[in-house]
Short mmCIF file of C-alpha atoms in Angstrom, two decimals:
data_model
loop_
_atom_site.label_atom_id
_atom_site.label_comp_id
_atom_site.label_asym_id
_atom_site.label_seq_id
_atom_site.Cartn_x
_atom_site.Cartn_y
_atom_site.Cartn_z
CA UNK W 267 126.09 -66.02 40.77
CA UNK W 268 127.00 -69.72 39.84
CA UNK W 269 125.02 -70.63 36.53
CA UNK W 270 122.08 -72.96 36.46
CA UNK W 271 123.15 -75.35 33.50
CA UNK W 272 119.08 -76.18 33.47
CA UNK W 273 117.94 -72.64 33.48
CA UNK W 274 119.64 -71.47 30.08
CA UNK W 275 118.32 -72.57 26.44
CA UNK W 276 120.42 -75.51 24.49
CA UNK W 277 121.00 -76.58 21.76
CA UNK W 278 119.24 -79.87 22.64
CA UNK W 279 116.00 -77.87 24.23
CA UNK W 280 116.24 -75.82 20.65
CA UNK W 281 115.62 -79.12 18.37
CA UNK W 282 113.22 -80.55 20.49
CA UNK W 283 111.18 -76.82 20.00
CA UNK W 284 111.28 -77.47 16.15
CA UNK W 285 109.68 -80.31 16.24
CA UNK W 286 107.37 -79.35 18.61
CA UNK W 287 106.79 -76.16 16.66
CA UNK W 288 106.02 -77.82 13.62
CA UNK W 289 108.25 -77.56 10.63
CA UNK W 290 105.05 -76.73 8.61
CA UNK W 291 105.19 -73.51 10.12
CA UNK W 292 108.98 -72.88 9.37
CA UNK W 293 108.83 -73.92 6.00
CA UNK W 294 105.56 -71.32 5.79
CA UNK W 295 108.01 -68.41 7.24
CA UNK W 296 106.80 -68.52 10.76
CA UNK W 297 105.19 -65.10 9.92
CA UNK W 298 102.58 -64.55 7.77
CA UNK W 299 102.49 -63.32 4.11
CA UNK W 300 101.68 -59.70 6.10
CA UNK W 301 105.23 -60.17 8.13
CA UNK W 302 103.71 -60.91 11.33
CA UNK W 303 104.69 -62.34 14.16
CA UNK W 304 101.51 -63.58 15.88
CA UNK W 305 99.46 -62.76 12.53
CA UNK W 306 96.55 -63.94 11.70
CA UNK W 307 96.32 -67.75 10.49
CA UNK W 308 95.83 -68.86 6.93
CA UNK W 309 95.63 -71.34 4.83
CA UNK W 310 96.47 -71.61 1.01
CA UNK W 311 96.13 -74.68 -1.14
CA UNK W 312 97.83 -75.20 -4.72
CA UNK W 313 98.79 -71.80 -4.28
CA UNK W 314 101.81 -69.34 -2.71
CA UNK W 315 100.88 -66.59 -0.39
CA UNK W 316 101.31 -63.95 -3.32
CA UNK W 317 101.86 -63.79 -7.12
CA UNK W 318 105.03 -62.98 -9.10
CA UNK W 319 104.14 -59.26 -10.14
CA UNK W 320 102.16 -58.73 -6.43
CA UNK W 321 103.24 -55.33 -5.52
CA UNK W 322 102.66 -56.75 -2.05
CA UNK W 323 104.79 -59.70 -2.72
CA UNK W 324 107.17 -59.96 0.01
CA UNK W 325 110.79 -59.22 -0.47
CA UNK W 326 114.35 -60.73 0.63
CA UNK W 327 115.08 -59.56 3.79
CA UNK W 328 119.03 -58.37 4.04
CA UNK W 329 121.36 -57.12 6.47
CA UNK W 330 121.76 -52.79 6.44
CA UNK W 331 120.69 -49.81 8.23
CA UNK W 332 118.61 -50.77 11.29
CA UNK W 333 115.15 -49.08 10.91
CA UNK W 334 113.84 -49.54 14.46
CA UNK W 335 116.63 -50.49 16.89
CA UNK W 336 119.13 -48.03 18.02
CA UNK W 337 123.05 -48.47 18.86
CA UNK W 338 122.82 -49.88 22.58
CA UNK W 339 119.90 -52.01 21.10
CA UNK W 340 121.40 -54.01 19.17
CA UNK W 341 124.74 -54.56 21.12
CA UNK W 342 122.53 -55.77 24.08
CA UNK W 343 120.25 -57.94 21.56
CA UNK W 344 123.28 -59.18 20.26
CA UNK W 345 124.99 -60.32 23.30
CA UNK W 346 121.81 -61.60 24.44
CA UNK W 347 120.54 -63.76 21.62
CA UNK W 348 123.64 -65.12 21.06
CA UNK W 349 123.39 -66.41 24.87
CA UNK W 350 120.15 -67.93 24.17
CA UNK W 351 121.50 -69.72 20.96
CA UNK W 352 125.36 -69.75 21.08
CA UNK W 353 127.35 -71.52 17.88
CA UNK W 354 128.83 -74.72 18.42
CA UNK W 355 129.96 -77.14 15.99
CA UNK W 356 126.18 -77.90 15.05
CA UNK W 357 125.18 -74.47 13.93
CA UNK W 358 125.40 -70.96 14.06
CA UNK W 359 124.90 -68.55 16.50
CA UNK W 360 121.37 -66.39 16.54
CA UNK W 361 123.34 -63.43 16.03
CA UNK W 362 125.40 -65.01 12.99
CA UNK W 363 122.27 -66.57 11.57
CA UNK W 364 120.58 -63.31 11.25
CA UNK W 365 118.52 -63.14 14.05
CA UNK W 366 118.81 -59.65 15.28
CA UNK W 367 118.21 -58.55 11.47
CA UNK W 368 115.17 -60.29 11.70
CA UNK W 369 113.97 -58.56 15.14
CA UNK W 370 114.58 -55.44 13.60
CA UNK W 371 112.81 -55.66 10.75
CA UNK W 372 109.80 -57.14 12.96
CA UNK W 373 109.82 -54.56 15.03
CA UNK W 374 109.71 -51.06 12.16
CA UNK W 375 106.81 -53.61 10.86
CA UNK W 376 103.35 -54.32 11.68
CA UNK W 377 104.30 -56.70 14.47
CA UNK W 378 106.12 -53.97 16.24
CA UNK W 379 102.87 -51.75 15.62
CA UNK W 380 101.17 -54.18 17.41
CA UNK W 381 98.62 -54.39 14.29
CA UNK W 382 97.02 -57.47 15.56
CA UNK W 383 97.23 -56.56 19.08
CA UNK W 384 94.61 -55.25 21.82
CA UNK W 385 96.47 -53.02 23.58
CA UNK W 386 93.51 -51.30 25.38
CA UNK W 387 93.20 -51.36 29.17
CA UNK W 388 92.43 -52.57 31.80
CA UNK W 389 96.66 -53.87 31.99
CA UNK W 390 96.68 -56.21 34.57
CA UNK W 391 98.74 -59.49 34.63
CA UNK W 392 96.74 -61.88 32.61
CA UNK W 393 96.88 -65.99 32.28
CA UNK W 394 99.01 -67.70 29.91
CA UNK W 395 95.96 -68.19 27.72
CA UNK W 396 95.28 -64.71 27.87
CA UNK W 397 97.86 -63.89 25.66
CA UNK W 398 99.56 -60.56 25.65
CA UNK W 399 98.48 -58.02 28.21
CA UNK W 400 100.71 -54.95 27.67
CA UNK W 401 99.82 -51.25 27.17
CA UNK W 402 102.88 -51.16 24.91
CA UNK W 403 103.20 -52.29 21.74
CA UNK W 404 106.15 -54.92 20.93
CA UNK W 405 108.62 -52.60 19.53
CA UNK W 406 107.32 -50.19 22.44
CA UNK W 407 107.56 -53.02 24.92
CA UNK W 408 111.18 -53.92 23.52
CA UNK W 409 112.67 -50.49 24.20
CA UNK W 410 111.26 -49.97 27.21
CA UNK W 411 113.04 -53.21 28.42
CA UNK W 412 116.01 -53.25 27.11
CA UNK W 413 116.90 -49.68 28.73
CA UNK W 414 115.38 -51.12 31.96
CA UNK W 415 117.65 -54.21 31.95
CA UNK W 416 120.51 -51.99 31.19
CA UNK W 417 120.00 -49.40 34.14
CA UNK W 418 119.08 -52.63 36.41
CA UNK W 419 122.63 -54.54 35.12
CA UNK W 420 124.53 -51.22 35.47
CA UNK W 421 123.91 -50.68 39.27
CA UNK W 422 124.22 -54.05 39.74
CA UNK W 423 127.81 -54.89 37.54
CA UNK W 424 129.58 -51.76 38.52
CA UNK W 425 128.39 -49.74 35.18
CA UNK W 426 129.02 -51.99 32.83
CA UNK W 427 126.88 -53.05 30.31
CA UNK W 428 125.40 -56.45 29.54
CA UNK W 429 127.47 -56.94 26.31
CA UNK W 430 130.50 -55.95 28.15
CA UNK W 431 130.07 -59.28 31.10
CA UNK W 432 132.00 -62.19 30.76
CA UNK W 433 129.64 -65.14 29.66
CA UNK W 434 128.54 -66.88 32.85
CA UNK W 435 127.49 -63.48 34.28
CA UNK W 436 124.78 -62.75 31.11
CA UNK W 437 123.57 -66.61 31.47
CA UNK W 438 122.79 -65.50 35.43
CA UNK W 439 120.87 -62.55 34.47
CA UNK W 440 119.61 -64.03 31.89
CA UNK W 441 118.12 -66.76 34.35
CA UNK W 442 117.26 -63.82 36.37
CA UNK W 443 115.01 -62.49 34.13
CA UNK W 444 113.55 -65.67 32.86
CA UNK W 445 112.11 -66.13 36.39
CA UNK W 446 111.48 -62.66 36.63
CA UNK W 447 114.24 -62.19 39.94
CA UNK W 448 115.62 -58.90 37.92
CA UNK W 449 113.81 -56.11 38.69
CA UNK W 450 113.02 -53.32 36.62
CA UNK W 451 112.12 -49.61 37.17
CA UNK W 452 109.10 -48.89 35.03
CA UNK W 453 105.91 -50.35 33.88
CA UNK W 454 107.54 -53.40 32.18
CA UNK W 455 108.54 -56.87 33.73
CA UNK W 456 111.72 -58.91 32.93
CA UNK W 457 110.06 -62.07 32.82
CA UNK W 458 107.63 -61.02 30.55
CA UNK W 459 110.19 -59.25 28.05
CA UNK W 460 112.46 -62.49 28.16
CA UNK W 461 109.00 -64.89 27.21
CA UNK W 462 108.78 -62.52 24.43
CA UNK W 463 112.28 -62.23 23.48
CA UNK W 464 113.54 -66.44 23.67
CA UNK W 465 109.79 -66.98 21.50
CA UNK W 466 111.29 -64.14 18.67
CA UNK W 467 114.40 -65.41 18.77
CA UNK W 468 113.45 -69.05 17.70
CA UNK W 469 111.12 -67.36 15.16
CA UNK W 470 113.69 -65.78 13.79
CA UNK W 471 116.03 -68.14 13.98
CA UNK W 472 113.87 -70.94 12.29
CA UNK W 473 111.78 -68.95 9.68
CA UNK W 474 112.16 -69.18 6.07
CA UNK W 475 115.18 -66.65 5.35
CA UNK W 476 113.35 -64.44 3.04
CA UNK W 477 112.72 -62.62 6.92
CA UNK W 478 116.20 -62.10 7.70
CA UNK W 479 116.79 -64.87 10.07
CA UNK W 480 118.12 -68.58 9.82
CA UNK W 481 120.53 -66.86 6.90
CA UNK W 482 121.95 -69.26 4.63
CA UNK W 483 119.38 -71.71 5.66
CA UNK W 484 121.67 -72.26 8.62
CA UNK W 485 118.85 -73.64 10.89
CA UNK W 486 116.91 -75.80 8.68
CA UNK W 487 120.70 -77.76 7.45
CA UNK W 488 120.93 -78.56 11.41
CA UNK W 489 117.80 -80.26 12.17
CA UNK W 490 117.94 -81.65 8.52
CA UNK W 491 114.32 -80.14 7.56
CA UNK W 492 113.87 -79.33 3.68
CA UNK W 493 112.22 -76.35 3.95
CA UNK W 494 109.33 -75.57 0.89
CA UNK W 495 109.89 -77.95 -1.30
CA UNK W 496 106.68 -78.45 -3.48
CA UNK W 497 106.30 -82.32 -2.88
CA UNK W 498 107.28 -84.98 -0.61
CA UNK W 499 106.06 -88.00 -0.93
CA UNK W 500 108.50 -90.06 -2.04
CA UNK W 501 109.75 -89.55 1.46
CA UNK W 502 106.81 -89.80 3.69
CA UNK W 503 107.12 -93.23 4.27
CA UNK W 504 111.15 -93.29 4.99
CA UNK W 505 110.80 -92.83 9.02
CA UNK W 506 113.63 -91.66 11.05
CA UNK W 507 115.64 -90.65 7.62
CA UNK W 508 117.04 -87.35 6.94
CA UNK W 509 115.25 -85.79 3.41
CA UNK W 510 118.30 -86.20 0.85
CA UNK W 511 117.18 -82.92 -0.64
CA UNK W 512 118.89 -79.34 -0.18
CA UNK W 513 116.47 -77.02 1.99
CA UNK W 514 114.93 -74.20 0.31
CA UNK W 515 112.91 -71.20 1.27
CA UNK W 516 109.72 -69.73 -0.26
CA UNK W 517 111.54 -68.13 -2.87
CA UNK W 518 113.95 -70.90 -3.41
CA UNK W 519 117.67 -71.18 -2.83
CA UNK W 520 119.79 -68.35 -3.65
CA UNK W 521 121.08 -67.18 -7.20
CA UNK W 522 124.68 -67.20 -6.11
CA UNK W 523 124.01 -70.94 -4.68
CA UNK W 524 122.53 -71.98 -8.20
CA UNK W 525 125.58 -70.58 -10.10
#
């Protein structure tokens, strides 16, 4: 199957998100103090979302053991993300900024619990503005689609596996299940897994690093946004000028950066 150039995220389609997205909300972690995707919204003024000392307090985020997703998991996530958001002389990759980390860690959390979910019936296909309509929860709806896709890929690819297909065959399934052509055995849909998965993945790949993703700062360097700097208004009135200030996350840049 030829690929649709339109059909697959850019890099161009990517900045124009951030924007749209609001680089309030990256610079605030895209999840909330809790570790939420989806959380619920607050507001905090003169103030950080915890205390040093907060047992609560949340910590760095680092690459280890995965606590939710399992081998075949993260291969396909890996391949798949990295699709979505390949590297290219602008930035990283979502896989080499620390994206599938940062799904992991979302996942074993509340998010994945579905903590600020309904997940009670009736399960019918809702509206957009009905939000999420799912018996499972997200780290239930996750592994149920990702072994779907695989089965579906494997009878369709000979056996092979997604991670295993040359590029311009996991952009056309990819397209596939953005429009929801791949079909699936089982309760879940592929167009509704790959809304879920393209939204995480620009979560994690734009969220203040202490969550695992845009490592390094990676993402925030590209589209030349500061990140949580304290104050900026000796800038607000210098349109259309990159901030000439090093980005740095809620907890600040790193201690190997500072030296």
């Amino acid at each position: 199957m030829a690929k649709d150039p339109a059909s697959i995220v850019n890099r161009r389609e990517l900045l124009a998100f951030a924007g749209a997205f609001g680089t309030a909300a990256a610079a605030a972690g895209i999840s909330s103090h809790d570790g939420l995707l989806g959380g619920p919204t607050r507001s905090y003024t003169n103030a950080l979302p915890w205390a040093d000392g907060m047992t609560d307090a949340p910590g760095i985020v680092a690459a280890g053991e995965w606590r939710y997703l399992n081998a075949a998991e993260v291969a396909f996530l890996t391949a798949a993300v990295d699709r979505l958001i390949p590297a290219d002389p602008t930035g990283p990759s979502a896989s080499e900024a620390g994206v599938v980390v940062f799904l992991d860690r979302q996942l074993s959390g509340d998010y994945g619990k579905g903590a600020h979910f309904y997940l009670g019936g009736p399960w019918r296909d809702g509206t957009p503005s009905q939000g999420y309509q799912s018996r499972f929860t997200p780290a239930q709806f996750y592994r149920h689609a990702i072994a779907a896709i695989g089965q579906a890929v494997g009878r369709s690819q000979s056996g092979k596996a997604f991670k295993d297909l040359a590029a311009t065959d996991q952009d056309a399934l990819l397209k596939q299940m953005e429009t929801g052509d791949l079909k699936l055995d089982g309760p879940v849909t592929s167009k509704a897994f790959f809304a879920m998965l393209l939204q995480n993945v620009l979560e994690g790949y734009f969220s203040d690093p202490i969550y695992g993703g845009n490592r390094d700062r990676s993402a925030w360097k590209m589209i030349g946004f500061p990140g949580a700097h304290y104050d900026y208004s000796d800038w607000v009135t210098a349109y259309n000028k990159p901030v000439p200030v090093e980005p740095v996350g809620l907890r600040g840049r790193p201690a190997w950066e500072r030296g």
